[in-house]
Amino acid sequence: MALIVQKFGGSSVSDAESIKRVAKRIVDTRRAGNDVVVAVSAMGDTTDDLLDLANAVSPIPAPRELDMLLTAGERISMALLAMAIKGMGHEALSFTGSQAGMITDATHGAARIVDVTPKRVRAALDQGAVAIVAGFQGFNRHTGDITTLGRGGSDTTAVALAAALRADVCEIYTDVDGIFTSDPRVVPQAKKIDFITNEEMLELAASGAKVLYIRAVEYARRHGVKLHVRSSFNSNEGTIVYNPEDGIPNGGNVEEPIITGIATDTGEAKVTVVGVPDIPGKAAEIFEIVAKTNANIDMIVQNVSEAATGRTDISFTLPSGDGARVIGALEAERASVEFLSLQYDDQIGKLAVVGAGMRTNAGVSAKIFRSLFEAGINIEMISTSEIRISVVTRADSLNEAARVLHTAFGLDGDEVAVVHAGTGR
Ligand code: ADP
Ligand code: ASP
Ligand code: MG
């Protein structure tokens, strides 16, 4: 008998019919003789709708209350799913994050899991029931408060449960057939990948491929959890995320192209600090101010200073949700840092080309720059890691940039990829 953790995303449980469809799938897995633990997201766009409501009543919703509100979404779907399973004649019990032992730090909106004590989940399995756990939520022991794990965090709930229960596999069910060479909503010719290394998946997730939440991929890597991403709308094989240190899956028969995938992200903005005195210590001052706001900055570019003025410009990118906070913090210190002005631009797009084959193949960046030039797309910023090259473009040329590079690196498939549901919101 295997222990399987199954996670169903919001688009897989968007209405009563979908919940019944998912319940049937869970019951089938149970009938095949497996123990099943389920992590479930809020229905459809519920989380976004709740966020809109919060913003409608308060310009800056209190983080503790926002977490209280958002966790209501998963409470609805977990109870409905348990009812649907019981309606099919099987035992099921739903649990909130705190009932399931998801212990986190106290950071509202982006809490980290510090311990998982799934006693009640175990007990439910021992009684022969399916355990349904609300995704995305946890509990802090010191404050006694409810937390959330960050957008997309139900993936982390599933992986953390799989690790704590030593599950045989963690299956992530979503609205596409697996992990593709690019977001099929952006690049219709994207191809499904059968096997992907966790290292490449981490880079794609960090660069905006929201099919898996980055913290879930990290957690799975650290705890040796086997991840299987697949569609809840059919029984196609999906994608296995593997750790190359554990050996190559499929009897070593895994394709290793130079470029594995391309991710796009429209959620970033660019801040330019104009006219910074070009003397030692100024970058430190600026980024210490930014660090205090807890914003996650990504690319940084410092221009050559102008000899006449002895001043330079420093630009960096960050999630646009952090923009107002960072601008406010920098503006408050303008006199002490002695920069001239600030520019804020949220009409940028970020694109990342990812592939472990880059380590041993020269010319990838040249090909990216040439292809974008030939398509008339201007590059505003560049950054690289060992297996990734990222560029910033105008937001309105981002999708075309992704399609151009997808073709240039020979990633196009013969069919148009199917997105089964969801608004992609
Ligand atoms: P869920 O509600 O199941 O958590 P998400 O919307 O979070 O689903 O993630 C699935 C979506 O991720 C897909 O519909 C697709 O648009 C998007 N996506 C982005 N990059 C990729 C990729 N490389 N492969 C597959 N899907 C991707
Ligand atoms: N419902 C949460 C969100 O929309 C968590 C998740 O779906 O993973 O971000
Ligand atoms: Mg998701």
Short mmCIF file of C-alpha atoms and ligand atoms in Angstrom, two decimals:
data_model
loop_
_atom_site.label_atom_id
_atom_site.label_comp_id
_atom_site.label_asym_id
_atom_site.label_seq_id
_atom_site.Cartn_x
_atom_site.Cartn_y
_atom_site.Cartn_z
CA MET A 1 0.00 0.00 0.00
CA ALA A 2 1.38 3.39 -0.97
CA LEU A 3 0.83 6.72 0.74
CA ILE A 4 0.05 9.37 -1.85
CA VAL A 5 -0.29 13.11 -1.25
CA GLN A 6 -2.45 14.78 -3.89
CA LYS A 7 -2.72 18.56 -4.27
CA PHE A 8 -5.54 20.13 -6.24
CA GLY A 9 -5.17 23.74 -7.33
CA GLY A 10 -7.94 26.32 -7.44
CA SER A 11 -8.70 25.80 -11.12
CA SER A 12 -9.31 22.10 -10.44
CA VAL A 13 -11.98 22.84 -7.80
CA SER A 14 -13.65 25.93 -9.26
CA ASP A 15 -17.28 24.77 -8.89
CA ALA A 16 -19.43 21.97 -7.45
CA GLU A 17 -19.05 19.81 -10.57
CA SER A 18 -15.25 20.09 -10.46
CA ILE A 19 -15.22 19.24 -6.77
CA LYS A 20 -17.17 16.07 -7.51
CA ARG A 21 -14.79 15.22 -10.37
CA VAL A 22 -11.79 15.66 -8.06
CA ALA A 23 -13.54 13.65 -5.32
CA LYS A 24 -13.99 10.80 -7.76
CA ARG A 25 -10.32 10.87 -8.63
CA ILE A 26 -9.39 10.72 -4.95
CA VAL A 27 -11.81 7.86 -4.33
CA ASP A 28 -10.34 5.96 -7.29
CA THR A 29 -6.85 6.32 -5.83
CA ARG A 30 -8.15 5.11 -2.46
CA ARG A 31 -9.99 2.16 -4.06
CA ALA A 32 -6.77 1.14 -5.79
CA GLY A 33 -5.50 0.44 -2.27
CA ASN A 34 -3.56 3.61 -1.42
CA ASP A 35 -3.67 5.88 1.61
CA VAL A 36 -4.52 9.36 0.39
CA VAL A 37 -3.81 12.76 1.91
CA VAL A 38 -5.12 15.76 -0.03
CA ALA A 39 -4.02 19.40 0.05
CA VAL A 40 -6.60 21.65 -1.56
CA SER A 41 -6.57 25.28 -2.72
CA ALA A 42 -9.42 27.77 -2.57
CA MET A 43 -12.04 27.46 -5.31
CA GLY A 44 -11.23 29.20 -8.61
CA ASP A 45 -10.40 32.88 -8.12
CA THR A 46 -11.57 32.98 -4.49
CA THR A 47 -8.23 34.19 -3.10
CA ASP A 48 -8.06 37.05 -5.61
CA ASP A 49 -11.68 37.97 -4.93
CA LEU A 50 -11.03 38.07 -1.17
CA LEU A 51 -7.94 40.22 -1.75
CA ASP A 52 -10.02 42.64 -3.85
CA LEU A 53 -12.55 42.83 -1.02
CA ALA A 54 -9.82 43.55 1.52
CA ASN A 55 -8.41 46.32 -0.65
CA ALA A 56 -11.89 47.75 -1.08
CA VAL A 57 -12.31 48.25 2.65
CA SER A 58 -8.76 49.34 3.49
CA PRO A 59 -5.86 50.74 1.43
CA ILE A 60 -3.34 48.72 3.45
CA PRO A 61 -5.17 45.76 5.02
CA ALA A 62 -3.74 44.65 8.37
CA PRO A 63 -1.61 41.55 7.64
CA ARG A 64 -3.06 39.49 10.51
CA GLU A 65 -6.63 40.16 9.39
CA LEU A 66 -5.74 39.56 5.74
CA ASP A 67 -4.49 36.08 6.64
CA MET A 68 -7.69 35.42 8.61
CA LEU A 69 -9.68 36.42 5.55
CA LEU A 70 -7.67 34.55 2.90
CA THR A 71 -7.57 31.27 4.83
CA ALA A 72 -11.37 31.22 4.65
CA GLY A 73 -11.05 30.27 0.96
CA GLU A 74 -9.37 26.94 1.66
CA ARG A 75 -11.75 26.20 4.54
CA ILE A 76 -14.63 26.24 2.05
CA SER A 77 -13.01 23.93 -0.49
CA MET A 78 -11.70 21.41 2.08
CA ALA A 79 -15.14 20.96 3.65
CA LEU A 80 -16.91 20.65 0.29
CA LEU A 81 -14.37 18.13 -0.94
CA ALA A 82 -14.74 16.02 2.22
CA MET A 83 -18.54 16.11 1.83
CA ALA A 84 -18.30 15.06 -1.81
CA ILE A 85 -16.07 12.09 -0.93
CA LYS A 86 -18.40 11.02 1.87
CA GLY A 87 -21.27 11.32 -0.60
CA MET A 88 -19.49 8.70 -2.69
CA GLY A 89 -19.47 6.31 0.24
CA HIS A 90 -15.90 6.86 1.47
CA GLU A 91 -14.68 8.24 4.76
CA ALA A 92 -13.06 11.68 4.63
CA LEU A 93 -12.08 14.26 7.26
CA SER A 94 -11.06 17.84 6.57
CA PHE A 95 -8.49 19.77 8.62
CA THR A 96 -7.41 23.39 8.74
CA GLY A 97 -3.67 24.10 8.56
CA SER A 98 -3.40 24.33 12.34
CA GLN A 99 -5.39 21.12 12.90
CA ALA A 100 -3.04 19.39 10.46
CA GLY A 101 0.03 20.63 12.37
CA MET A 102 1.39 23.14 9.84
CA ILE A 103 3.54 25.15 12.23
CA THR A 104 5.06 28.29 10.73
CA ASP A 105 7.01 31.36 11.72
CA ALA A 106 4.96 34.50 12.40
CA THR A 107 5.43 36.27 9.04
CA HIS A 108 1.92 37.06 7.81
CA GLY A 109 1.51 36.65 4.05
CA ALA A 110 4.77 34.77 3.53
CA ALA A 111 5.17 32.44 6.50
CA ARG A 112 7.74 29.66 6.43
CA ILE A 113 6.97 26.19 7.69
CA VAL A 114 9.12 25.41 10.74
CA ASP A 115 7.56 22.12 11.82
CA VAL A 116 4.87 19.70 10.66
CA THR A 117 3.06 17.62 13.29
CA PRO A 118 0.31 15.82 11.36
CA LYS A 119 -1.00 13.67 14.24
CA ARG A 120 -4.63 14.07 13.30
CA VAL A 121 -3.88 13.40 9.64
CA ARG A 122 -2.20 10.13 10.64
CA ALA A 123 -5.11 9.22 12.86
CA ALA A 124 -7.55 9.85 10.02
CA LEU A 125 -5.54 7.55 7.74
CA ASP A 126 -5.42 4.90 10.46
CA GLN A 127 -9.24 5.02 10.57
CA GLY A 128 -9.32 4.40 6.83
CA ALA A 129 -10.37 7.97 5.97
CA VAL A 130 -9.01 10.29 3.33
CA ALA A 131 -7.46 13.33 5.05
CA ILE A 132 -8.18 16.65 3.36
CA VAL A 133 -5.93 19.50 4.46
CA ALA A 134 -6.49 23.19 3.70
CA GLY A 135 -3.58 24.39 1.61
CA PHE A 136 -1.70 27.67 1.99
CA GLN A 137 -2.28 28.10 5.74
CA GLY A 138 -0.43 27.53 8.97
CA PHE A 139 -0.27 28.48 12.61
CA ASN A 140 2.33 30.25 14.74
CA ARG A 141 2.81 28.84 18.23
CA HIS A 142 4.08 32.06 19.82
CA THR A 143 1.49 34.50 18.53
CA GLY A 144 -1.26 31.87 18.41
CA ASP A 145 -2.22 33.34 15.03
CA ILE A 146 -3.15 31.94 11.65
CA THR A 147 -0.64 32.55 8.84
CA THR A 148 -0.48 32.08 5.07
CA LEU A 149 2.46 30.72 3.10
CA GLY A 150 2.47 33.15 0.15
CA ARG A 151 0.54 33.04 -3.15
CA GLY A 152 0.66 29.55 -4.63
CA GLY A 153 1.49 28.19 -1.17
CA SER A 154 -0.82 25.15 -1.34
CA ASP A 155 1.98 23.47 -3.28
CA THR A 156 4.18 23.89 -0.19
CA THR A 157 1.47 22.46 2.08
CA ALA A 158 1.36 19.33 -0.08
CA VAL A 159 5.14 18.90 -0.18
CA ALA A 160 5.51 19.51 3.57
CA LEU A 161 2.82 16.91 4.32
CA ALA A 162 4.49 14.45 1.95
CA ALA A 163 7.83 14.97 3.71
CA ALA A 164 6.40 14.66 7.22
CA LEU A 165 4.34 11.57 6.39
CA ARG A 166 7.14 10.03 4.29
CA ALA A 167 4.72 9.70 1.38
CA ASP A 168 5.75 7.72 -1.67
CA VAL A 169 4.94 10.60 -4.00
CA CYS A 170 3.49 14.10 -3.99
CA GLU A 171 1.17 14.61 -6.96
CA ILE A 172 0.39 18.21 -7.94
CA TYR A 173 -2.82 18.31 -9.99
CA THR A 174 -3.45 21.42 -12.06
CA ASP A 175 -5.12 22.73 -15.24
CA VAL A 176 -2.33 21.80 -17.69
CA ASP A 177 -0.84 18.40 -18.48
CA GLY A 178 2.41 19.02 -16.60
CA ILE A 179 5.40 21.33 -16.79
CA PHE A 180 5.84 22.76 -20.26
CA THR A 181 8.80 24.36 -22.04
CA SER A 182 7.00 27.68 -21.45
CA ASP A 183 3.65 28.88 -20.10
CA PRO A 184 1.16 27.47 -22.66
CA ARG A 185 -0.95 30.59 -22.22
CA VAL A 186 1.96 32.64 -23.55
CA VAL A 187 3.56 30.21 -26.00
CA PRO A 188 0.86 28.02 -27.55
CA GLN A 189 3.51 25.77 -29.15
CA ALA A 190 4.99 24.91 -25.75
CA LYS A 191 5.75 21.21 -25.29
CA LYS A 192 5.19 19.11 -22.20
CA ILE A 193 8.40 18.02 -20.49
CA ASP A 194 8.44 14.40 -19.22
CA PHE A 195 11.30 14.78 -16.72
CA ILE A 196 12.88 17.94 -15.32
CA THR A 197 15.65 18.40 -12.74
CA ASN A 198 14.72 20.16 -9.52
CA GLU A 199 17.51 22.65 -10.17
CA GLU A 200 15.97 23.73 -13.49
CA MET A 201 12.48 23.78 -11.99
CA LEU A 202 13.73 26.04 -9.19
CA GLU A 203 15.09 28.54 -11.73
CA LEU A 204 11.85 28.45 -13.76
CA ALA A 205 9.71 28.89 -10.63
CA ALA A 206 11.92 31.74 -9.41
CA SER A 207 11.49 33.40 -12.81
CA GLY A 208 7.70 33.35 -12.87
CA ALA A 209 6.58 29.84 -13.97
CA LYS A 210 3.81 29.61 -11.40
CA VAL A 211 2.93 26.00 -12.23
CA LEU A 212 4.96 25.17 -9.10
CA TYR A 213 5.61 27.52 -6.20
CA ILE A 214 9.34 28.04 -5.67
CA ARG A 215 9.25 27.27 -1.95
CA ALA A 216 7.56 23.96 -2.66
CA VAL A 217 10.32 22.98 -5.08
CA GLU A 218 12.96 24.00 -2.52
CA TYR A 219 11.22 22.06 0.23
CA ALA A 220 10.92 18.97 -1.98
CA ARG A 221 14.60 19.15 -2.84
CA ARG A 222 15.67 19.52 0.78
CA HIS A 223 13.48 16.65 2.00
CA GLY A 224 13.82 14.31 -0.96
CA VAL A 225 10.11 14.43 -1.89
CA LYS A 226 9.27 13.02 -5.32
CA LEU A 227 7.11 15.55 -7.23
CA HIS A 228 4.75 14.57 -10.01
CA VAL A 229 2.88 17.40 -11.79
CA ARG A 230 -0.17 16.38 -13.80
CA SER A 231 -3.60 17.38 -15.01
CA SER A 232 -6.74 16.89 -12.92
CA PHE A 233 -8.72 16.94 -16.19
CA ASN A 234 -7.30 13.74 -17.74
CA SER A 235 -5.04 10.85 -16.82
CA ASN A 236 -2.05 11.78 -18.97
CA GLU A 237 1.36 11.02 -17.51
CA GLY A 238 2.48 14.52 -16.49
CA THR A 239 5.98 15.61 -15.47
CA ILE A 240 8.37 14.13 -12.89
CA VAL A 241 10.65 16.59 -11.08
CA TYR A 242 13.79 14.66 -10.14
CA ASN A 243 17.05 15.13 -8.29
CA PRO A 244 19.94 14.10 -10.58
CA GLU A 245 21.94 13.05 -7.49
CA ASP A 246 19.43 10.22 -6.99
CA GLY A 247 20.11 8.91 -10.50
CA ILE A 248 18.46 9.64 -13.83
CA PRO A 249 14.87 8.34 -14.02
CA ASN A 250 13.30 6.33 -16.85
CA GLY A 251 16.31 3.99 -17.05
CA GLY A 252 18.58 6.93 -17.90
CA ASN A 253 16.45 7.71 -20.93
CA VAL A 254 15.93 11.42 -20.32
CA GLU A 255 16.28 14.08 -22.93
CA GLU A 256 18.79 16.78 -21.92
CA PRO A 257 18.42 19.72 -24.29
CA ILE A 258 20.65 22.79 -23.88
CA ILE A 259 17.61 24.90 -23.05
CA THR A 260 14.86 23.31 -20.97
CA GLY A 261 12.39 26.13 -20.72
CA ILE A 262 11.52 29.81 -20.83
CA ALA A 263 9.67 31.62 -18.05
CA THR A 264 7.97 35.01 -18.18
CA ASP A 265 6.98 37.37 -15.40
CA THR A 266 4.91 40.54 -15.69
CA GLY A 267 4.70 41.07 -11.94
CA GLU A 268 7.93 43.06 -11.61
CA ALA A 269 8.74 46.75 -11.68
CA LYS A 270 11.96 48.72 -12.12
CA VAL A 271 13.21 51.40 -9.74
CA THR A 272 15.96 53.78 -10.90
CA VAL A 273 17.81 55.88 -8.36
CA VAL A 274 18.99 58.81 -10.46
CA GLY A 275 22.13 60.84 -9.76
CA VAL A 276 23.76 58.82 -7.00
CA PRO A 277 27.18 60.23 -5.97
CA ASP A 278 29.74 57.78 -7.39
CA ILE A 279 31.67 57.24 -4.17
CA PRO A 280 32.16 54.07 -2.06
CA GLY A 281 29.31 53.18 0.30
CA LYS A 282 26.37 54.63 -1.66
CA ALA A 283 25.15 51.26 -3.03
CA ALA A 284 25.33 49.88 0.50
CA GLU A 285 23.25 52.79 1.84
CA ILE A 286 20.60 52.36 -0.86
CA PHE A 287 20.24 48.62 -0.53
CA GLU A 288 20.22 48.77 3.27
CA ILE A 289 17.18 51.05 3.00
CA VAL A 290 15.57 48.64 0.54
CA ALA A 291 16.40 45.61 2.71
CA LYS A 292 14.57 47.14 5.68
CA THR A 293 11.34 47.08 3.63
CA ASN A 294 11.70 43.28 3.21
CA ALA A 295 11.32 43.62 -0.56
CA ASN A 296 12.89 40.87 -2.65
CA ILE A 297 15.04 42.63 -5.19
CA ASP A 298 16.18 40.80 -8.27
CA MET A 299 18.33 42.37 -11.00
CA ILE A 300 20.65 45.30 -10.24
CA VAL A 301 22.38 47.49 -12.80
CA GLN A 302 24.72 50.41 -12.10
CA ASN A 303 25.47 52.69 -15.01
CA VAL A 304 28.87 54.21 -15.78
CA SER A 305 29.09 57.54 -14.02
CA GLU A 306 29.31 60.78 -15.89
CA ALA A 307 32.76 62.31 -15.45
CA ALA A 308 31.34 65.84 -15.38
CA THR A 309 28.93 65.24 -12.50
CA GLY A 310 30.56 62.35 -10.66
CA ARG A 311 27.09 60.84 -10.38
CA THR A 312 25.62 57.55 -11.57
CA ASP A 313 22.22 55.83 -11.87
CA ILE A 314 21.39 52.55 -10.12
CA SER A 315 18.41 50.48 -11.32
CA PHE A 316 16.92 47.37 -9.79
CA THR A 317 13.82 45.22 -10.24
CA LEU A 318 11.41 44.03 -7.56
CA PRO A 319 7.86 42.60 -7.34
CA SER A 320 5.53 45.49 -8.22
CA GLY A 321 3.56 44.85 -5.02
CA ASP A 322 6.64 46.02 -3.08
CA GLY A 323 7.10 49.13 -5.26
CA ALA A 324 5.22 51.74 -3.23
CA ARG A 325 6.89 50.64 0.01
CA VAL A 326 10.39 50.82 -1.43
CA ILE A 327 9.84 54.15 -3.17
CA GLY A 328 8.50 55.59 0.07
CA ALA A 329 11.49 54.34 2.06
CA LEU A 330 14.03 55.67 -0.45
CA GLU A 331 12.31 59.01 -0.83
CA ALA A 332 12.48 59.49 2.93
CA GLU A 333 16.29 59.14 2.79
CA ARG A 334 16.89 61.21 -0.35
CA ALA A 335 18.80 63.95 1.48
CA SER A 336 21.07 61.61 3.41
CA VAL A 337 21.95 59.41 0.39
CA GLU A 338 22.19 62.56 -1.76
CA PHE A 339 20.65 61.10 -4.91
CA LEU A 340 18.74 63.44 -7.25
CA SER A 341 15.47 61.64 -8.03
CA LEU A 342 13.62 58.33 -8.32
CA GLN A 343 11.97 56.74 -11.35
CA TYR A 344 9.40 53.95 -11.12
CA ASP A 345 8.41 51.82 -14.10
CA ASP A 346 5.95 48.93 -13.81
CA GLN A 347 5.57 48.44 -17.54
CA ILE A 348 8.45 45.98 -17.72
CA GLY A 349 8.47 42.24 -18.42
CA LYS A 350 11.07 39.74 -17.28
CA LEU A 351 11.99 36.67 -19.26
CA ALA A 352 14.33 33.84 -18.26
CA VAL A 353 15.89 31.19 -20.47
CA VAL A 354 16.79 28.15 -18.32
CA GLY A 355 18.80 25.02 -19.05
CA ALA A 356 21.49 22.96 -17.32
CA GLY A 357 23.07 22.51 -20.76
CA MET A 358 24.22 26.16 -20.63
CA ARG A 359 27.09 25.12 -18.39
CA THR A 360 28.77 23.28 -21.23
CA ASN A 361 27.49 25.18 -24.28
CA ALA A 362 28.80 28.55 -25.34
CA GLY A 363 26.80 31.03 -27.39
CA VAL A 364 23.43 30.86 -25.63
CA SER A 365 23.45 34.54 -24.68
CA ALA A 366 24.60 35.58 -28.16
CA LYS A 367 21.69 33.65 -29.63
CA ILE A 368 19.20 35.29 -27.24
CA PHE A 369 20.43 38.80 -28.04
CA ARG A 370 20.54 38.16 -31.79
CA SER A 371 17.02 36.66 -31.86
CA LEU A 372 15.53 39.52 -29.85
CA PHE A 373 17.33 42.09 -32.00
CA GLU A 374 15.98 40.49 -35.18
CA ALA A 375 12.47 40.67 -33.69
CA GLY A 376 12.99 44.36 -32.93
CA ILE A 377 12.78 43.83 -29.16
CA ASN A 378 14.91 46.07 -26.96
CA ILE A 379 16.69 44.60 -23.92
CA GLU A 380 16.77 46.89 -20.90
CA MET A 381 18.55 44.76 -18.30
CA ILE A 382 20.40 41.44 -18.25
CA SER A 383 21.35 39.05 -15.47
CA THR A 384 22.64 35.49 -15.41
CA SER A 385 23.16 32.51 -13.15
CA GLU A 386 24.98 29.30 -13.99
CA ILE A 387 21.95 27.84 -15.77
CA ARG A 388 19.80 30.91 -16.48
CA ILE A 389 19.90 34.08 -18.57
CA SER A 390 17.27 36.72 -17.75
CA VAL A 391 16.41 39.87 -19.66
CA VAL A 392 14.02 42.75 -19.01
CA THR A 393 11.93 44.07 -21.91
CA ARG A 394 8.90 46.34 -22.25
CA ALA A 395 5.85 44.52 -20.83
CA ASP A 396 4.05 44.63 -24.17
CA SER A 397 6.84 42.83 -26.03
CA LEU A 398 7.37 40.14 -23.41
CA ASN A 399 5.10 37.45 -24.88
CA GLU A 400 6.51 37.93 -28.35
CA ALA A 401 10.03 37.71 -26.91
CA ALA A 402 9.15 34.38 -25.29
CA ARG A 403 7.71 33.00 -28.54
CA VAL A 404 10.70 34.17 -30.59
CA LEU A 405 13.19 32.54 -28.22
CA HIS A 406 11.09 29.39 -27.92
CA THR A 407 11.35 28.97 -31.68
CA ALA A 408 15.02 30.00 -31.82
CA PHE A 409 16.00 27.29 -29.34
CA GLY A 410 14.01 24.62 -31.19
CA LEU A 411 11.50 24.11 -28.38
CA ASP A 412 8.29 24.43 -30.45
CA GLY A 413 6.04 21.38 -30.49
CA ASP A 414 3.73 20.25 -33.29
CA GLU A 415 0.50 20.77 -31.35
CA VAL A 416 -1.08 23.67 -29.55
CA ALA A 417 -0.91 23.03 -25.79
CA VAL A 418 -4.22 22.67 -23.97
CA VAL A 419 -5.07 24.73 -20.88
CA HIS A 420 -8.10 22.99 -19.38
CA ALA A 421 -9.50 25.66 -17.12
CA GLY A 422 -8.71 28.59 -14.94
CA THR A 423 -8.45 32.24 -15.76
CA GLY A 424 -4.71 32.37 -15.13
CA ARG A 425 -5.39 35.21 -12.74
P1 ADP B 1 -3.28 25.82 -9.68
O1 ADP B 1 -4.57 26.54 -9.52
O2 ADP B 1 -3.46 24.38 -10.06
O3 ADP B 1 -2.32 26.01 -8.54
P2 ADP B 1 -1.67 27.69 -11.21
O4 ADP B 1 -2.46 28.70 -11.96
O5 ADP B 1 -0.98 28.11 -9.96
O6 ADP B 1 -2.62 26.43 -10.97
O7 ADP B 1 -0.56 27.04 -12.16
C1 ADP B 1 -0.92 26.48 -13.41
C2 ADP B 1 -0.66 27.49 -14.50
O8 ADP B 1 0.74 27.77 -14.56
C3 ADP B 1 -0.99 27.03 -15.90
O9 ADP B 1 -2.35 27.24 -16.21
C4 ADP B 1 -0.06 27.87 -16.77
O10 ADP B 1 -0.72 28.98 -17.34
C5 ADP B 1 0.99 28.38 -15.79
N1 ADP B 1 2.37 28.09 -16.20
C6 ADP B 1 3.40 28.98 -16.20
N2 ADP B 1 4.51 28.43 -16.64
C7 ADP B 1 4.23 27.13 -16.93
C8 ADP B 1 5.01 26.05 -17.43
N3 ADP B 1 6.31 26.16 -17.70
N4 ADP B 1 4.39 24.86 -17.60
C9 ADP B 1 3.07 24.72 -17.30
N5 ADP B 1 2.29 25.72 -16.85
C10 ADP B 1 2.86 26.92 -16.65
N1 ASP B 2 -5.31 29.94 -2.75
C1 ASP B 2 -3.94 30.40 -2.63
C2 ASP B 2 -3.58 31.30 -3.80
O1 ASP B 2 -4.41 31.56 -4.66
C3 ASP B 2 -2.97 29.28 -2.50
C4 ASP B 2 -2.85 28.39 -3.72
O2 ASP B 2 -3.75 28.34 -4.55
O3 ASP B 2 -1.85 27.70 -3.81
O4 ASP B 2 -2.48 31.78 -3.85
MG MG B 3 -0.62 27.22 -8.07
#
